[in-house]
PDB file of C-alpha atoms in Angstrom:
ATOM      1  CA  UNK A 259      12.754 -23.587 -18.040  1.00 88.00           C
ATOM      2  CA  UNK A 260      14.092 -22.279 -14.845  1.00 93.00           C
ATOM      3  CA  UNK A 261      12.358 -19.049 -15.205  1.00 95.00           C
ATOM      4  CA  UNK A 262       8.860 -20.987 -15.262  1.00 97.00           C
ATOM      5  CA  UNK A 263      10.051 -22.953 -12.351  1.00 97.00           C
ATOM      6  CA  UNK A 264      10.872 -19.602 -10.397  1.00 97.00           C
ATOM      7  CA  UNK A 265       7.398 -18.316 -11.507  1.00 97.00           C
ATOM      8  CA  UNK A 266       5.741 -21.138 -10.051  1.00 98.00           C
ATOM      9  CA  UNK A 267       7.551 -21.001  -6.970  1.00 97.00           C
ATOM     10  CA  UNK A 268       6.670 -17.219  -6.409  1.00 96.00           C
ATOM     11  CA  UNK A 269       2.844 -18.075  -6.663  1.00 97.00           C
ATOM     12  CA  UNK A 270       3.230 -20.557  -3.876  1.00 96.00           C
ATOM     13  CA  UNK A 271       5.351 -18.258  -1.962  1.00 91.00           C
ATOM     14  CA  UNK A 272       2.783 -15.637  -1.987  1.00 92.00           C
ATOM     15  CA  UNK A 273       0.033 -18.145  -0.693  1.00 94.00           C
ATOM     16  CA  UNK A 274       2.747 -19.188   2.262  1.00 88.00           C
ATOM     17  CA  UNK A 275       3.057 -15.570   3.321  1.00 81.00           C
ATOM     18  CA  UNK A 276      -0.658 -15.032   3.383  1.00 86.00           C
ATOM     19  CA  UNK A 277      -1.469 -18.363   4.853  1.00 88.00           C
ATOM     20  CA  UNK A 278       1.563 -17.780   7.508  1.00 77.00           C
ATOM     21  CA  UNK A 279      -0.055 -14.724   8.576  1.00 73.00           C
ATOM     22  CA  UNK A 280      -3.422 -16.278   9.123  1.00 83.00           C
ATOM     23  CA  UNK A 281      -1.998 -19.510  10.770  1.00 77.00           C
ATOM     24  CA  UNK A 282      -1.360 -17.378  13.927  1.00 74.00           C
ATOM     25  CA  UNK A 283       1.794 -18.948  15.201  1.00 64.00           C
ATOM     26  CA  UNK A 284       0.582 -22.377  13.729  1.00 75.00           C
ATOM     27  CA  UNK A 285      -2.382 -22.531  16.212  1.00 85.00           C
ATOM     28  CA  UNK A 286      -5.042 -22.218  13.452  1.00 90.00           C
ATOM     29  CA  UNK A 287      -5.066 -25.738  11.661  1.00 93.00           C
ATOM     30  CA  UNK A 288      -6.633 -25.175   8.483  1.00 95.00           C
ATOM     31  CA  UNK A 289      -4.275 -22.278   7.591  1.00 93.00           C
ATOM     32  CA  UNK A 290      -1.431 -24.156   8.852  1.00 91.00           C
ATOM     33  CA  UNK A 291      -1.871 -26.893   6.463  1.00 94.00           C
ATOM     34  CA  UNK A 292      -2.434 -24.523   3.569  1.00 95.00           C
ATOM     35  CA  UNK A 293       0.992 -22.922   5.066  1.00 90.00           C
ATOM     36  CA  UNK A 294       2.849 -26.088   4.667  1.00 91.00           C
ATOM     37  CA  UNK A 295       1.736 -27.705   1.455  1.00 95.00           C
ATOM     38  CA  UNK A 296       1.952 -24.437  -0.639  1.00 95.00           C
ATOM     39  CA  UNK A 297       5.675 -24.006   1.171  1.00 92.00           C
ATOM     40  CA  UNK A 298       6.523 -27.601   0.358  1.00 94.00           C
ATOM     41  CA  UNK A 299       5.566 -27.110  -3.495  1.00 96.00           C
ATOM     42  CA  UNK A 300       7.053 -23.532  -3.579  1.00 95.00           C
ATOM     43  CA  UNK A 301      10.130 -25.016  -2.147  1.00 95.00           C
ATOM     44  CA  UNK A 302      10.580 -27.943  -4.368  1.00 96.00           C
ATOM     45  CA  UNK A 303       9.960 -25.521  -7.649  1.00 97.00           C
ATOM     46  CA  UNK A 304      12.586 -23.075  -6.105  1.00 97.00           C
ATOM     47  CA  UNK A 305      14.964 -25.995  -5.756  1.00 97.00           C
ATOM     48  CA  UNK A 306      14.379 -26.983  -9.501  1.00 97.00           C
ATOM     49  CA  UNK A 307      15.145 -23.209 -10.393  1.00 97.00           C
ATOM     50  CA  UNK A 308      18.257 -23.295  -8.281  1.00 96.00           C
ATOM     51  CA  UNK A 309      19.754 -25.776 -10.527  1.00 95.00           C
ATOM     52  CA  UNK A 310      20.062 -23.483 -12.882  1.00 94.00           C
ATOM     53  CA  UNK A 311      20.331 -20.024 -11.191  1.00 94.00           C
ATOM     54  CA  UNK A 312      23.104 -19.364  -8.372  1.00 93.00           C
ATOM     55  CA  UNK A 313      21.550 -19.393  -5.323  1.00 94.00           C
ATOM     56  CA  UNK A 314      22.058 -15.892  -4.324  1.00 92.00           C
ATOM     57  CA  UNK A 315      20.400 -14.516  -7.767  1.00 94.00           C
ATOM     58  CA  UNK A 316      17.911 -17.025  -7.865  1.00 95.00           C
ATOM     59  CA  UNK A 317      16.916 -16.722  -4.090  1.00 94.00           C
ATOM     60  CA  UNK A 318      16.678 -12.756  -4.301  1.00 93.00           C
ATOM     61  CA  UNK A 319      14.483 -12.899  -7.514  1.00 94.00           C
ATOM     62  CA  UNK A 320      12.166 -15.069  -5.980  1.00 94.00           C
ATOM     63  CA  UNK A 321      11.805 -13.491  -2.752  1.00 88.00           C
ATOM     64  CA  UNK A 322      11.428  -9.998  -4.138  1.00 89.00           C
ATOM     65  CA  UNK A 323       8.722 -10.790  -7.026  1.00 93.00           C
ATOM     66  CA  UNK A 324       6.885 -12.510  -4.210  1.00 90.00           C
ATOM     67  CA  UNK A 325       7.167  -9.478  -1.971  1.00 85.00           C
ATOM     68  CA  UNK A 326       5.912  -7.667  -4.993  1.00 91.00           C
ATOM     69  CA  UNK A 327       3.016  -9.720  -5.250  1.00 92.00           C
ATOM     70  CA  UNK A 328       2.231  -9.782  -1.518  1.00 85.00           C
ATOM     71  CA  UNK A 329       2.385  -6.147  -1.453  1.00 86.00           C
ATOM     72  CA  UNK A 330      -0.230  -5.792  -4.420  1.00 91.00           C
ATOM     73  CA  UNK A 331      -2.517  -8.342  -3.065  1.00 89.00           C
ATOM     74  CA  UNK A 332      -2.047  -6.878   0.575  1.00 84.00           C
ATOM     75  CA  UNK A 333      -3.560  -3.537  -1.066  1.00 88.00           C
ATOM     76  CA  UNK A 334      -6.316  -5.178  -3.284  1.00 89.00           C
ATOM     77  CA  UNK A 335      -7.449  -7.980  -0.841  1.00 86.00           C
ATOM     78  CA  UNK A 336      -6.859  -6.476   2.521  1.00 80.00           C
ATOM     79  CA  UNK A 337      -6.947  -2.718   2.068  1.00 82.00           C
ATOM     80  CA  UNK A 338      -3.370  -2.007   2.806  1.00 79.00           C
ATOM     81  CA  UNK A 339      -2.340   1.246   1.426  1.00 80.00           C
ATOM     82  CA  UNK A 340      -0.494   1.166  -1.740  1.00 85.00           C
ATOM     83  CA  UNK A 341       1.545   4.430  -1.589  1.00 87.00           C
ATOM     84  CA  UNK A 342       4.036   5.826  -4.262  1.00 90.00           C
ATOM     85  CA  UNK A 343       6.656   4.897  -1.980  1.00 89.00           C
ATOM     86  CA  UNK A 344       5.565   1.321  -2.149  1.00 90.00           C
ATOM     87  CA  UNK A 345       5.582   1.948  -5.938  1.00 92.00           C
ATOM     88  CA  UNK A 346       9.233   3.085  -5.760  1.00 93.00           C
ATOM     89  CA  UNK A 347      10.117   0.215  -4.139  1.00 92.00           C
ATOM     90  CA  UNK A 348       8.161  -2.194  -6.360  1.00 94.00           C
ATOM     91  CA  UNK A 349       9.680  -0.415  -9.381  1.00 95.00           C
ATOM     92  CA  UNK A 350      13.302  -0.905  -7.885  1.00 95.00           C
ATOM     93  CA  UNK A 351      12.809  -4.684  -7.691  1.00 95.00           C
ATOM     94  CA  UNK A 352      11.618  -4.915 -11.193  1.00 95.00           C
ATOM     95  CA  UNK A 353      14.697  -2.857 -12.739  1.00 96.00           C
ATOM     96  CA  UNK A 354      16.913  -4.936 -10.464  1.00 95.00           C
ATOM     97  CA  UNK A 355      15.524  -8.331 -11.822  1.00 94.00           C
ATOM     98  CA  UNK A 356      15.381  -6.906 -15.472  1.00 94.00           C
ATOM     99  CA  UNK A 357      18.983  -5.902 -14.826  1.00 94.00           C
ATOM    100  CA  UNK A 358      20.235  -9.042 -13.678  1.00 92.00           C
ATOM    101  CA  UNK A 359      18.760 -10.637 -16.382  1.00 91.00           C
ATOM    102  CA  UNK A 360      20.268  -8.503 -19.040  1.00 91.00           C
ATOM    103  CA  UNK A 361      23.999  -8.719 -17.363  1.00 89.00           C
ATOM    104  CA  UNK A 362      23.464 -12.619 -17.688  1.00 82.00           C
ATOM    105  CA  UNK A 363      23.095 -13.548 -14.218  1.00 75.00           C
ATOM    106  CA  UNK A 364      19.655 -15.031 -14.700  1.00 71.00           C
TER     107      UNK A 364
ATOM    108  CA  UNK B 280      10.954   6.070  20.020  1.00 49.00           C
ATOM    109  CA  UNK B 281       9.971   4.976  23.402  1.00 51.00           C
ATOM    110  CA  UNK B 282       6.695   3.182  22.475  1.00 60.00           C
ATOM    111  CA  UNK B 283       8.114   0.043  21.850  1.00 65.00           C
ATOM    112  CA  UNK B 284       6.127  -2.644  24.235  1.00 75.00           C
ATOM    113  CA  UNK B 285       8.056  -5.937  25.307  1.00 74.00           C
ATOM    114  CA  UNK B 286       5.525  -7.639  23.030  1.00 81.00           C
ATOM    115  CA  UNK B 287       6.292  -5.683  20.056  1.00 82.00           C
ATOM    116  CA  UNK B 288      10.271  -6.154  20.704  1.00 87.00           C
ATOM    117  CA  UNK B 289       9.658 -10.127  21.280  1.00 90.00           C
ATOM    118  CA  UNK B 290       8.068  -9.926  17.773  1.00 92.00           C
ATOM    119  CA  UNK B 291      10.736  -7.801  16.009  1.00 93.00           C
ATOM    120  CA  UNK B 292      13.327 -10.516  17.790  1.00 94.00           C
ATOM    121  CA  UNK B 293      11.410 -13.258  16.269  1.00 94.00           C
ATOM    122  CA  UNK B 294      11.094 -11.808  13.070  1.00 94.00           C
ATOM    123  CA  UNK B 295      15.221 -11.547  12.916  1.00 95.00           C
ATOM    124  CA  UNK B 296      15.627 -14.908  14.310  1.00 96.00           C
ATOM    125  CA  UNK B 297      13.158 -15.851  11.086  1.00 95.00           C
ATOM    126  CA  UNK B 298      15.421 -14.028   8.677  1.00 95.00           C
ATOM    127  CA  UNK B 299      18.268 -16.231  10.108  1.00 96.00           C
ATOM    128  CA  UNK B 300      16.576 -19.416   9.215  1.00 97.00           C
ATOM    129  CA  UNK B 301      15.582 -18.051   5.888  1.00 94.00           C
ATOM    130  CA  UNK B 302      19.503 -17.820   4.805  1.00 96.00           C
ATOM    131  CA  UNK B 303      20.016 -21.258   6.028  1.00 97.00           C
ATOM    132  CA  UNK B 304      16.764 -22.339   4.007  1.00 96.00           C
ATOM    133  CA  UNK B 305      18.010 -20.720   0.954  1.00 95.00           C
ATOM    134  CA  UNK B 306      21.419 -22.105   0.965  1.00 97.00           C
ATOM    135  CA  UNK B 307      20.125 -25.696   1.766  1.00 97.00           C
ATOM    136  CA  UNK B 308      17.477 -25.607  -0.739  1.00 96.00           C
ATOM    137  CA  UNK B 309      20.365 -24.685  -3.311  1.00 95.00           C
ATOM    138  CA  UNK B 310      22.697 -27.361  -2.161  1.00 95.00           C
ATOM    139  CA  UNK B 311      19.891 -29.987  -2.222  1.00 96.00           C
ATOM    140  CA  UNK B 312      20.107 -29.658  -6.185  1.00 95.00           C
ATOM    141  CA  UNK B 313      16.444 -30.234  -6.914  1.00 94.00           C
ATOM    142  CA  UNK B 314      16.205 -32.444  -3.638  1.00 94.00           C
ATOM    143  CA  UNK B 315      18.296 -35.145  -4.978  1.00 95.00           C
ATOM    144  CA  UNK B 316      20.875 -34.681  -2.039  1.00 95.00           C
ATOM    145  CA  UNK B 317      19.407 -36.295   1.233  1.00 95.00           C
ATOM    146  CA  UNK B 318      21.393 -34.411   3.535  1.00 96.00           C
ATOM    147  CA  UNK B 319      20.977 -30.837   2.203  1.00 96.00           C
ATOM    148  CA  UNK B 320      17.037 -31.965   1.680  1.00 96.00           C
ATOM    149  CA  UNK B 321      16.651 -32.802   5.098  1.00 96.00           C
ATOM    150  CA  UNK B 322      18.539 -29.484   6.278  1.00 97.00           C
ATOM    151  CA  UNK B 323      16.369 -27.610   3.792  1.00 96.00           C
ATOM    152  CA  UNK B 324      13.334 -29.216   5.621  1.00 95.00           C
ATOM    153  CA  UNK B 325      14.289 -28.253   8.979  1.00 96.00           C
ATOM    154  CA  UNK B 326      15.118 -24.500   8.103  1.00 96.00           C
ATOM    155  CA  UNK B 327      11.619 -24.455   6.238  1.00 92.00           C
ATOM    156  CA  UNK B 328       9.576 -25.320   9.536  1.00 90.00           C
ATOM    157  CA  UNK B 329      12.136 -23.078  11.630  1.00 94.00           C
ATOM    158  CA  UNK B 330      11.561 -20.103   9.341  1.00 90.00           C
ATOM    159  CA  UNK B 331       7.803 -20.560   8.900  1.00 81.00           C
ATOM    160  CA  UNK B 332       7.484 -20.873  12.803  1.00 86.00           C
ATOM    161  CA  UNK B 333       9.474 -17.891  13.724  1.00 91.00           C
ATOM    162  CA  UNK B 334       7.712 -15.827  10.877  1.00 84.00           C
ATOM    163  CA  UNK B 335       4.295 -17.120  11.565  1.00 78.00           C
ATOM    164  CA  UNK B 336       4.709 -16.025  15.341  1.00 85.00           C
ATOM    165  CA  UNK B 337       5.971 -12.428  14.301  1.00 88.00           C
ATOM    166  CA  UNK B 338       3.310 -11.730  12.061  1.00 80.00           C
ATOM    167  CA  UNK B 339       0.591 -12.273  14.833  1.00 80.00           C
ATOM    168  CA  UNK B 340       1.675  -8.708  15.824  1.00 87.00           C
ATOM    169  CA  UNK B 341       3.793  -7.533  12.887  1.00 86.00           C
ATOM    170  CA  UNK B 342       1.732  -6.373   9.602  1.00 80.00           C
ATOM    171  CA  UNK B 343       2.130  -9.081   6.888  1.00 71.00           C
ATOM    172  CA  UNK B 344       3.863  -6.843   4.335  1.00 68.00           C
ATOM    173  CA  UNK B 345       6.272  -5.313   6.802  1.00 77.00           C
ATOM    174  CA  UNK B 346       7.058  -8.574   8.453  1.00 83.00           C
ATOM    175  CA  UNK B 347       7.557 -10.171   5.222  1.00 74.00           C
ATOM    176  CA  UNK B 348      10.046  -7.288   3.410  1.00 75.00           C
ATOM    177  CA  UNK B 349      12.259  -7.563   6.667  1.00 83.00           C
ATOM    178  CA  UNK B 350      12.485 -11.410   6.592  1.00 85.00           C
ATOM    179  CA  UNK B 351      12.925 -11.466   2.697  1.00 80.00           C
ATOM    180  CA  UNK B 352      15.511  -8.738   3.002  1.00 84.00           C
ATOM    181  CA  UNK B 353      17.475 -10.372   5.401  1.00 91.00           C
ATOM    182  CA  UNK B 354      17.443 -13.833   3.631  1.00 91.00           C
ATOM    183  CA  UNK B 355      18.220 -12.287   0.231  1.00 90.00           C
ATOM    184  CA  UNK B 356      21.125 -10.551   1.531  1.00 91.00           C
ATOM    185  CA  UNK B 357      22.486 -13.408   3.394  1.00 94.00           C
ATOM    186  CA  UNK B 358      22.016 -15.745   0.460  1.00 94.00           C
ATOM    187  CA  UNK B 359      23.667 -13.224  -1.711  1.00 92.00           C
ATOM    188  CA  UNK B 360      26.619 -13.083   0.442  1.00 93.00           C
ATOM    189  CA  UNK B 361      26.958 -16.554   1.849  1.00 94.00           C
ATOM    190  CA  UNK B 362      26.278 -18.187  -1.682  1.00 93.00           C
ATOM    191  CA  UNK B 363      29.639 -17.800  -2.984  1.00 92.00           C
ATOM    192  CA  UNK B 364      31.066 -19.073   0.171  1.00 93.00           C
ATOM    193  CA  UNK B 365      29.504 -22.476   0.268  1.00 92.00           C
ATOM    194  CA  UNK B 366      29.107 -23.112  -3.769  1.00 92.00           C
ATOM    195  CA  UNK B 367      30.988 -22.530  -6.622  1.00 88.00           C
ATOM    196  CA  UNK B 368      29.301 -19.149  -7.378  1.00 87.00           C
ATOM    197  CA  UNK B 369      30.713 -15.973  -8.755  1.00 85.00           C
ATOM    198  CA  UNK B 370      28.994 -12.555  -9.390  1.00 85.00           C
ATOM    199  CA  UNK B 371      30.291  -9.706 -11.580  1.00 89.00           C
ATOM    200  CA  UNK B 372      30.539  -6.244 -10.017  1.00 92.00           C
ATOM    201  CA  UNK B 373      27.535  -5.306 -12.181  1.00 93.00           C
ATOM    202  CA  UNK B 374      25.352  -8.353 -11.086  1.00 92.00           C
ATOM    203  CA  UNK B 375      26.209  -7.539  -7.634  1.00 93.00           C
ATOM    204  CA  UNK B 376      25.209  -3.876  -7.947  1.00 95.00           C
ATOM    205  CA  UNK B 377      21.718  -5.236  -9.490  1.00 95.00           C
ATOM    206  CA  UNK B 378      21.341  -7.714  -6.418  1.00 94.00           C
ATOM    207  CA  UNK B 379      21.899  -4.855  -4.316  1.00 94.00           C
ATOM    208  CA  UNK B 380      19.212  -2.816  -5.743  1.00 96.00           C
ATOM    209  CA  UNK B 381      16.640  -5.548  -5.529  1.00 94.00           C
ATOM    210  CA  UNK B 382      17.529  -6.165  -1.844  1.00 92.00           C
ATOM    211  CA  UNK B 383      17.214  -2.373  -1.363  1.00 93.00           C
ATOM    212  CA  UNK B 384      13.827  -2.485  -2.878  1.00 92.00           C
ATOM    213  CA  UNK B 385      12.719  -5.006  -0.657  1.00 85.00           C
ATOM    214  CA  UNK B 386      13.935  -3.233   2.382  1.00 82.00           C
ATOM    215  CA  UNK B 387      12.409  -0.132   1.171  1.00 87.00           C
ATOM    216  CA  UNK B 388       8.946  -1.630   0.667  1.00 80.00           C
ATOM    217  CA  UNK B 389       9.111  -1.943   4.497  1.00 70.00           C
ATOM    218  CA  UNK B 390      10.325   1.565   5.066  1.00 70.00           C
ATOM    219  CA  UNK B 391       7.419   2.777   2.923  1.00 77.00           C
ATOM    220  CA  UNK B 392       5.053   0.857   4.816  1.00 67.00           C
ATOM    221  CA  UNK B 393       6.083   2.218   8.140  1.00 67.00           C
ATOM    222  CA  UNK B 394       5.866   5.766   6.780  1.00 70.00           C
ATOM    223  CA  UNK B 395       2.540   5.240   5.065  1.00 69.00           C
ATOM    224  CA  UNK B 396       0.925   4.012   8.305  1.00 64.00           C
ATOM    225  CA  UNK B 397      -0.475   6.282  10.521  1.00 59.00           C
ATOM    226  CA  UNK B 398       0.645   5.469  14.372  1.00 54.00           C
ATOM    227  CA  UNK B 399      -1.351   2.539  15.592  1.00 51.00           C
ATOM    228  CA  UNK B 400      -1.572   1.073  18.986  1.00 49.00           C
ATOM    229  CA  UNK B 401       0.911  -1.388  19.703  1.00 49.00           C
ATOM    230  CA  UNK B 402      -1.215  -4.368  21.282  1.00 48.00           C
ATOM    231  CA  UNK B 403      -3.352  -5.425  18.182  1.00 47.00           C
ATOM    232  CA  UNK B 404      -3.345  -9.059  17.993  1.00 48.00           C
ATOM    233  CA  UNK B 405      -6.644  -9.343  16.428  1.00 48.00           C
ATOM    234  CA  UNK B 406      -5.599  -7.508  13.318  1.00 46.00           C
ATOM    235  CA  UNK B 407      -5.340 -10.575  11.396  1.00 44.00           C
ATOM    236  CA  UNK B 408      -8.531 -11.546  11.918  1.00 45.00           C
ATOM    237  CA  UNK B 409      -9.928  -8.239  10.882  1.00 44.00           C
ATOM    238  CA  UNK B 410      -7.935  -8.233   7.751  1.00 42.00           C
ATOM    239  CA  UNK B 411      -9.048 -11.659   6.750  1.00 40.00           C
ATOM    240  CA  UNK B 412     -12.997 -10.654   6.177  1.00 35.00           C
TER     241      UNK B 412
END
């Protein structure tokens, strides 16, 4: 169940990152509201996940997988470049998450 | 090397500040025990607002993917180091190495972005608008 909570929190965090970028220092009201509401939901689901995960492990997995999602979305939606270098970072994150899980930390 | 403008420096300072707030956010969200503990929960809400405010301000001039990677890297490293200080947590050596790989991966994403991007003019506050089309 804690993996499901973490996955839901990741989705909300991706929305937060994109919305926060568009909120322009909280001057854009619509994107500010999207940021705050998504952040509240994401935070709640993260806190549920952290009932099982250690903080350091759960937070790192949550934020890194969110980072992967944001990089991929940035490439697909906003035309940011997706290079082999970014692919290497994404691979390292995935390997680290899998390794953590196999080593019993998650 | 000498091309960092004052406004760019301010944005990066704001980003580092956001990273610090993010560490506080991670620890207090964990300490809130699913938002069943009032004090930790209130602290989490304050850090949540602070980190969003600082990150949002920084992302006005720093590209989303770069800014997010730095912010997340600081937060993840800080939470991993301070988690065992505040809570009853223990990582094995192997688990710590996997954690390091994850955090290195997050930071690498940022480095990759800088290497990939051609040198761009520093004053580009309209970037977010053109990206949102």
